[in-house]
Amino acid sequence: MHDPRIDQLADVLLDHSCQLQKGEKVLIEAIDLPEPNLICSLVEGAAARGAIPLVTIKNQQVQRSLYSSATEAAMEMSSKFEAARMAEMDAYVGIRGSANSSQHADVPQSKMDMYQKLWWQPVHSALRVAKTKWVVLRYPTDSFAQAAKMSTRAFEDFFFKVCTADYAAMAEAQKPLVARMEAADQVRIVAPGTELEFSIKDIPVVPCNGDRNIPDGEVFTAPVRDSINGTIKFNTESRYQGTVFSDICFEFKDGKIVNATANETEKINAILDSDEGARYCGEWSLGTNNHVKHPMLDTLFDEKIGGSFHLTPGEAYEIANNGNRSRIHWDLVLIQRPDYGGGEIYFDGELLRKDGRFVPDDLQGLNVGL
């Protein structure tokens, strides 16, 4: 039996996220989906709107073989053809499923660096992110439910509820936070193992409410590149390039990560040594989706957790640009609700958020459901 929630989700992706118009070309890229229902709904929905849908289907096990065996010439060839297609697109919908989220864990770091430089950056950073109306989401697979420590049925109910949230109401509630971030200079963050300060002065602020990620719910900017000083200890695990990292701790001096430790200290430092910009941060963001309360080893969900923030070693987005360039962009999450140790955030000495809840009267709308 066809689940009508899939059609509802397809409508959100095409109308709210991509704002797809007649005559526009949309690339639907699906990775490791267990069944094609959402792809079919998107194709039929795009055609019904007078748009032109294109589809590519990938498999992570095949991608692992491509990455592991690739030469520079092979990476450049794949990039050349994918870039030529992406350059023709007006919109992009990326749907990520996974039977094994650690599929790339044993791909050599040198190969992943090559992929980021020769394939990902030219196709996705330079074209998809910068030039198209794009949206990326996960798909509710059994392995995803397992990572969330939920049954498949319960996770599907959670997934569709979160992904089809009232993004118009979210956008309205975010407006006063955007104004406060735009006016702020110095940010101070305190949490167990964390004492961090930096500036966000004159860096653009971007509210996210269903346009580019599903689920959504964050307001981001970037630290002034050389301004971060102090120490941060993240309390949320992160899967990056197929490896699960935990107990991540960074020490910053004048914006640069000068010391990094984790359960995989050697590997995390190898990633941070990918290029000069990898040890500087390109994004700082406050999570505002209070439907998402606990991490599930998936960045698209974890970075939106109500009462959290994330700090991102690597590439800055052009829309909130602090000038940092890198092959990596790694969102790392710290949850500040009492059940995760609490904490405070200050803007220019004023307490903005305590134990995950916003304090000023004009921000109380962001506490609903927390």
PDB file of C-alpha atoms in Angstrom, residues 119-253:
ATOM      1  CA  TRP A 119      34.948  15.390  -7.438  1.00  0.00           C
ATOM      2  CA  TRP A 120      32.948  16.835  -4.550  1.00  0.00           C
ATOM      3  CA  GLN A 121      34.189  20.424  -4.745  1.00  0.00           C
ATOM      4  CA  PRO A 122      33.774  20.964  -8.515  1.00  0.00           C
ATOM      5  CA  VAL A 123      30.353  19.285  -8.661  1.00  0.00           C
ATOM      6  CA  HIS A 124      28.702  20.052  -5.337  1.00  0.00           C
ATOM      7  CA  SER A 125      30.479  22.988  -3.696  1.00  0.00           C
ATOM      8  CA  ALA A 126      31.051  25.014  -6.860  1.00  0.00           C
ATOM      9  CA  LEU A 127      27.878  24.121  -8.779  1.00  0.00           C
ATOM     10  CA  ARG A 128      25.126  22.413  -6.801  1.00  0.00           C
ATOM     11  CA  VAL A 129      25.411  24.506  -3.606  1.00  0.00           C
ATOM     12  CA  ALA A 130      26.287  27.763  -5.323  1.00  0.00           C
ATOM     13  CA  LYS A 131      24.110  27.622  -8.454  1.00  0.00           C
ATOM     14  CA  THR A 132      20.974  25.514  -7.873  1.00  0.00           C
ATOM     15  CA  LYS A 133      17.902  25.442  -5.659  1.00  0.00           C
ATOM     16  CA  TRP A 134      18.924  22.346  -3.725  1.00  0.00           C
ATOM     17  CA  VAL A 135      17.653  20.226  -0.861  1.00  0.00           C
ATOM     18  CA  VAL A 136      19.154  17.153   0.797  1.00  0.00           C
ATOM     19  CA  LEU A 137      17.434  14.626   3.057  1.00  0.00           C
ATOM     20  CA  ARG A 138      17.861  11.167   4.518  1.00  0.00           C
ATOM     21  CA  TYR A 139      15.465   8.275   3.966  1.00  0.00           C
ATOM     22  CA  PRO A 140      13.964   6.203   6.822  1.00  0.00           C
ATOM     23  CA  THR A 141      15.792   2.890   6.454  1.00  0.00           C
ATOM     24  CA  ASP A 142      16.105   0.082   9.008  1.00  0.00           C
ATOM     25  CA  SER A 143      19.737   1.016   9.687  1.00  0.00           C
ATOM     26  CA  PHE A 144      18.752   4.647  10.250  1.00  0.00           C
ATOM     27  CA  ALA A 145      16.075   3.569  12.736  1.00  0.00           C
ATOM     28  CA  GLN A 146      18.654   1.391  14.477  1.00  0.00           C
ATOM     29  CA  ALA A 147      21.058   4.341  14.807  1.00  0.00           C
ATOM     30  CA  ALA A 148      18.207   6.323  16.367  1.00  0.00           C
ATOM     31  CA  LYS A 149      17.537   3.413  18.757  1.00  0.00           C
ATOM     32  CA  MET A 150      13.944   3.140  17.526  1.00  0.00           C
ATOM     33  CA  SER A 151      11.796   0.521  15.846  1.00  0.00           C
ATOM     34  CA  THR A 152      11.356   0.986  12.099  1.00  0.00           C
ATOM     35  CA  ARG A 153       7.657   1.844  12.473  1.00  0.00           C
ATOM     36  CA  ALA A 154       8.257   4.358  15.277  1.00  0.00           C
ATOM     37  CA  PHE A 155      11.116   5.930  13.368  1.00  0.00           C
ATOM     38  CA  GLU A 156       9.033   6.316  10.207  1.00  0.00           C
ATOM     39  CA  ASP A 157       6.340   8.126  12.217  1.00  0.00           C
ATOM     40  CA  PHE A 158       9.011  10.398  13.743  1.00  0.00           C
ATOM     41  CA  PHE A 159      10.680  10.958  10.374  1.00  0.00           C
ATOM     42  CA  PHE A 160       7.579  12.113   8.523  1.00  0.00           C
ATOM     43  CA  LYS A 161       6.435  14.292  11.431  1.00  0.00           C
ATOM     44  CA  VAL A 162       9.773  16.069  11.604  1.00  0.00           C
ATOM     45  CA  CYS A 163      10.336  16.356   7.849  1.00  0.00           C
ATOM     46  CA  THR A 164       6.903  17.854   7.099  1.00  0.00           C
ATOM     47  CA  ALA A 165       6.985  20.357   9.983  1.00  0.00           C
ATOM     48  CA  ASP A 166       5.344  23.791   9.815  1.00  0.00           C
ATOM     49  CA  TYR A 167       8.323  25.559   8.283  1.00  0.00           C
ATOM     50  CA  ALA A 168       6.429  28.836   7.836  1.00  0.00           C
ATOM     51  CA  ALA A 169       5.864  29.038  11.605  1.00  0.00           C
ATOM     52  CA  MET A 170       9.503  28.113  12.186  1.00  0.00           C
ATOM     53  CA  ALA A 171      10.642  30.933   9.897  1.00  0.00           C
ATOM     54  CA  GLU A 172       8.572  33.457  11.866  1.00  0.00           C
ATOM     55  CA  ALA A 173       9.958  32.286  15.215  1.00  0.00           C
ATOM     56  CA  GLN A 174      13.536  32.566  13.920  1.00  0.00           C
ATOM     57  CA  LYS A 175      13.283  36.242  12.908  1.00  0.00           C
ATOM     58  CA  PRO A 176      14.177  37.810  16.285  1.00  0.00           C
ATOM     59  CA  LEU A 177      17.134  35.429  16.662  1.00  0.00           C
ATOM     60  CA  VAL A 178      18.393  36.487  13.238  1.00  0.00           C
ATOM     61  CA  ALA A 179      18.173  40.156  14.322  1.00  0.00           C
ATOM     62  CA  ARG A 180      20.106  39.460  17.523  1.00  0.00           C
ATOM     63  CA  MET A 181      22.822  37.532  15.698  1.00  0.00           C
ATOM     64  CA  GLU A 182      23.180  40.276  13.102  1.00  0.00           C
ATOM     65  CA  ALA A 183      23.677  42.838  15.886  1.00  0.00           C
ATOM     66  CA  ALA A 184      26.101  40.721  17.934  1.00  0.00           C
ATOM     67  CA  ASP A 185      29.866  40.900  18.049  1.00  0.00           C
ATOM     68  CA  GLN A 186      31.290  38.685  20.791  1.00  0.00           C
ATOM     69  CA  VAL A 187      29.943  35.199  21.498  1.00  0.00           C
ATOM     70  CA  ARG A 188      30.875  33.291  24.645  1.00  0.00           C
ATOM     71  CA  ILE A 189      29.965  29.635  25.144  1.00  0.00           C
ATOM     72  CA  VAL A 190      30.207  27.712  28.416  1.00  0.00           C
ATOM     73  CA  ALA A 191      29.508  23.996  28.922  1.00  0.00           C
ATOM     74  CA  PRO A 192      31.227  21.040  30.609  1.00  0.00           C
ATOM     75  CA  GLY A 193      34.753  20.997  29.212  1.00  0.00           C
ATOM     76  CA  THR A 194      33.971  24.071  27.092  1.00  0.00           C
ATOM     77  CA  GLU A 195      34.995  27.707  27.463  1.00  0.00           C
ATOM     78  CA  LEU A 196      35.008  29.352  24.018  1.00  0.00           C
ATOM     79  CA  GLU A 197      34.900  32.911  22.690  1.00  0.00           C
ATOM     80  CA  PHE A 198      34.734  34.313  19.169  1.00  0.00           C
ATOM     81  CA  SER A 199      33.290  37.145  17.091  1.00  0.00           C
ATOM     82  CA  ILE A 200      30.484  36.994  14.528  1.00  0.00           C
ATOM     83  CA  LYS A 201      30.615  40.723  13.766  1.00  0.00           C
ATOM     84  CA  ASP A 202      29.534  41.664  10.221  1.00  0.00           C
ATOM     85  CA  ILE A 203      29.169  38.039   9.058  1.00  0.00           C
ATOM     86  CA  PRO A 204      25.781  37.425   7.338  1.00  0.00           C
ATOM     87  CA  VAL A 205      23.182  35.420   9.272  1.00  0.00           C
ATOM     88  CA  VAL A 206      21.040  32.797   7.517  1.00  0.00           C
ATOM     89  CA  PRO A 207      17.791  31.302   8.883  1.00  0.00           C
ATOM     90  CA  CYS A 208      17.117  27.744   7.697  1.00  0.00           C
ATOM     91  CA  ASN A 209      13.511  26.593   7.650  1.00  0.00           C
ATOM     92  CA  GLY A 210      13.077  23.899   5.029  1.00  0.00           C
ATOM     93  CA  ASP A 211      14.818  25.419   2.030  1.00  0.00           C
ATOM     94  CA  ARG A 212      17.996  23.339   1.793  1.00  0.00           C
ATOM     95  CA  ASN A 213      17.871  20.567   4.396  1.00  0.00           C
ATOM     96  CA  ILE A 214      14.974  18.349   5.409  1.00  0.00           C
ATOM     97  CA  PRO A 215      14.445  18.230   8.318  1.00  0.00           C
ATOM     98  CA  ASP A 216      15.456  21.811   8.993  1.00  0.00           C
ATOM     99  CA  GLY A 217      15.663  24.211  11.864  1.00  0.00           C
ATOM    100  CA  GLU A 218      18.799  26.261  12.449  1.00  0.00           C
ATOM    101  CA  VAL A 219      20.125  29.797  12.193  1.00  0.00           C
ATOM    102  CA  PHE A 220      23.737  29.977  11.073  1.00  0.00           C
ATOM    103  CA  THR A 221      26.550  32.409  10.532  1.00  0.00           C
ATOM    104  CA  ALA A 222      30.330  32.004  10.709  1.00  0.00           C
ATOM    105  CA  PRO A 223      32.929  33.035  13.251  1.00  0.00           C
ATOM    106  CA  VAL A 224      35.342  35.735  12.176  1.00  0.00           C
ATOM    107  CA  ARG A 225      38.057  33.412  10.907  1.00  0.00           C
ATOM    108  CA  ASP A 226      40.876  34.264  13.322  1.00  0.00           C
ATOM    109  CA  SER A 227      38.722  35.099  16.355  1.00  0.00           C
ATOM    110  CA  ILE A 228      38.087  31.738  18.067  1.00  0.00           C
ATOM    111  CA  ASN A 229      39.962  31.133  21.309  1.00  0.00           C
ATOM    112  CA  GLY A 230      39.469  28.560  24.024  1.00  0.00           C
ATOM    113  CA  THR A 231      38.436  24.938  24.290  1.00  0.00           C
ATOM    114  CA  ILE A 232      35.340  23.007  23.211  1.00  0.00           C
ATOM    115  CA  LYS A 233      34.329  19.464  24.111  1.00  0.00           C
ATOM    116  CA  PHE A 234      31.551  18.089  21.902  1.00  0.00           C
ATOM    117  CA  ASN A 235      29.076  15.717  23.554  1.00  0.00           C
ATOM    118  CA  THR A 236      27.575  14.215  20.392  1.00  0.00           C
ATOM    119  CA  GLU A 237      29.092  11.455  18.291  1.00  0.00           C
ATOM    120  CA  SER A 238      29.699  12.222  14.627  1.00  0.00           C
ATOM    121  CA  ARG A 239      30.080   9.919  11.648  1.00  0.00           C
ATOM    122  CA  TYR A 240      32.433  11.424   9.056  1.00  0.00           C
ATOM    123  CA  GLN A 241      33.848   9.663   6.006  1.00  0.00           C
ATOM    124  CA  GLY A 242      32.503   6.390   7.411  1.00  0.00           C
ATOM    125  CA  THR A 243      34.164   6.617  10.849  1.00  0.00           C
ATOM    126  CA  VAL A 244      32.305   7.323  14.103  1.00  0.00           C
ATOM    127  CA  PHE A 245      34.093   9.921  16.218  1.00  0.00           C
ATOM    128  CA  SER A 246      33.355  10.563  19.894  1.00  0.00           C
ATOM    129  CA  ASP A 247      34.847  12.577  22.778  1.00  0.00           C
ATOM    130  CA  ILE A 248      35.987  15.230  20.298  1.00  0.00           C
ATOM    131  CA  CYS A 249      37.861  18.078  21.954  1.00  0.00           C
ATOM    132  CA  PHE A 250      39.458  21.071  20.209  1.00  0.00           C
ATOM    133  CA  GLU A 251      41.731  23.776  21.531  1.00  0.00           C
ATOM    134  CA  PHE A 252      41.680  26.998  19.482  1.00  0.00           C
ATOM    135  CA  LYS A 253      44.200  29.802  19.279  1.00  0.00           C
TER     136      LYS A 253
END
